[in-house]
Amino acid sequence: MDKRLQYLQQRSELLRKLRKFFFDRDFIEVETPLLSSEIIPELHIEPMALSRDATRHPAFLQASPELHMKRLIAEGLSSIFQVTRSFRAGESGQLHNPEFTLVEWYRAGDDMQAGMTFLDELCQSLLGTPPARRISYSEAFHSMLSICPHTATSKQLANCAEHHEVSIPADMPTTDRDEWLNLLLAARIEPKLGLDSPTILYDYPASQAALAKLATRDDGTQVAERFELYFQGVELANGYHELTDSAELRGRLTQVNQHREADSRLALPLPESLLAAMELGLPDSSGCALGFDRLVMLAVGAKSIGDVMAYNKQNNEG
């Protein structure tokens, strides 16, 4: 049998195991819209937009089911998951495809520690791995680059990149700390994470909170309660102790749109239905999104996520 077809059989078995994992823990599976007039604006993700009348009222293929799933949590569901198609413009490569499969879940009552434990258990169940190592964002930068990501200036981060021979893009915004942190993380830290067993990176800089809550640690450092899972140098999942403050989220998303416009990209409509639901009350919860194609790739030993898709950007006309 063709290797790709064998991979698809293995993919189906992993999907069966994944659903059993959630059902055994009393989650319910939900389906939310792939196409919506609303979207969550993100700085580094470009949505796919469709127009209903060619000039106005765009609709977006969803990059994530997040906004609709959080609305369901706000309406009273407590433990939900979804296996869905997600869409992001301009993404292509060994670990990217414009259309891909995302597994996303939310459980009311969970904080960041509970969210990390749940993600770790899922990884162990599907990949047969040992328990994940947990390392803070600060510990990773200190141990691998000898620099503090929370206090270093843009200049210090730039010098660190030069010292570690990181290739610096010609259009690098030299005074943007987060861009320097992202560059150092991608070039010198991520490739070393989870090489022997999965690693969960947590407590991101407060400036990179996205939709996560902020917390102040014992040393006075303010961090985002955000966590990411890496295995064999590949980022598999991104999770949050979810922000529940509607006004704070509106402010963050407005700021994202300001950055998008400064980068000569379109501002995106705010998810007013999610903001309204949060005003009525979003329970304390943890949520996480996992790239299923990447997980399958690692499980079967494939070299690219395209190898474990029935069809992808390169072969979808075949």
mmCIF file of C-alpha atoms in Angstrom, residues 6 24 28 41 46-47 52-53 57 77 84 143 181 183 200 203 243 261 275 280 288 296 299 303 306:
data_model
loop_
_atom_site.group_PDB
_atom_site.id
_atom_site.type_symbol
_atom_site.label_atom_id
_atom_site.label_comp_id
_atom_site.label_asym_id
_atom_site.label_seq_id
_atom_site.Cartn_x
_atom_site.Cartn_y
_atom_site.Cartn_z
ATOM 1 C CA GLN A 6 -0.967 4.007 5.398
ATOM 2 C CA ASP A 24 -14.011 9.355 28.686
ATOM 3 C CA ILE A 28 -19.167 16.905 24.588
ATOM 4 C CA PRO A 41 -8.086 39.947 15.082
ATOM 5 C CA GLU A 46 -4.041 36.623 8.270
ATOM 6 C CA PRO A 47 -7.599 35.360 7.822
ATOM 7 C CA ARG A 52 -21.087 38.289 0.327
ATOM 8 C CA ASP A 53 -21.839 41.157 -2.038
ATOM 9 C CA HIS A 57 -20.061 42.746 4.463
ATOM 10 C CA LEU A 77 -21.592 24.305 28.623
ATOM 11 C CA THR A 84 -12.487 21.241 12.844
ATOM 12 C CA SER A 143 19.379 28.612 30.334
ATOM 13 C CA LEU A 181 11.857 37.707 21.562
ATOM 14 C CA LEU A 183 13.014 35.757 16.637
ATOM 15 C CA ILE A 200 5.509 22.682 27.909
ATOM 16 C CA ASP A 203 4.402 32.057 31.652
ATOM 17 C CA LEU A 243 -9.143 36.064 29.927
ATOM 18 C CA GLU A 261 -2.776 49.249 10.367
ATOM 19 C CA LEU A 275 -17.535 40.439 23.838
ATOM 20 C CA LEU A 280 -22.740 38.492 30.751
ATOM 21 C CA CYS A 288 -6.218 24.927 24.223
ATOM 22 C CA VAL A 296 -0.072 12.860 13.200
ATOM 23 C CA ALA A 299 3.213 9.983 15.464
ATOM 24 C CA LYS A 303 8.590 14.610 7.252
ATOM 25 C CA GLY A 306 1.375 17.361 3.778
#
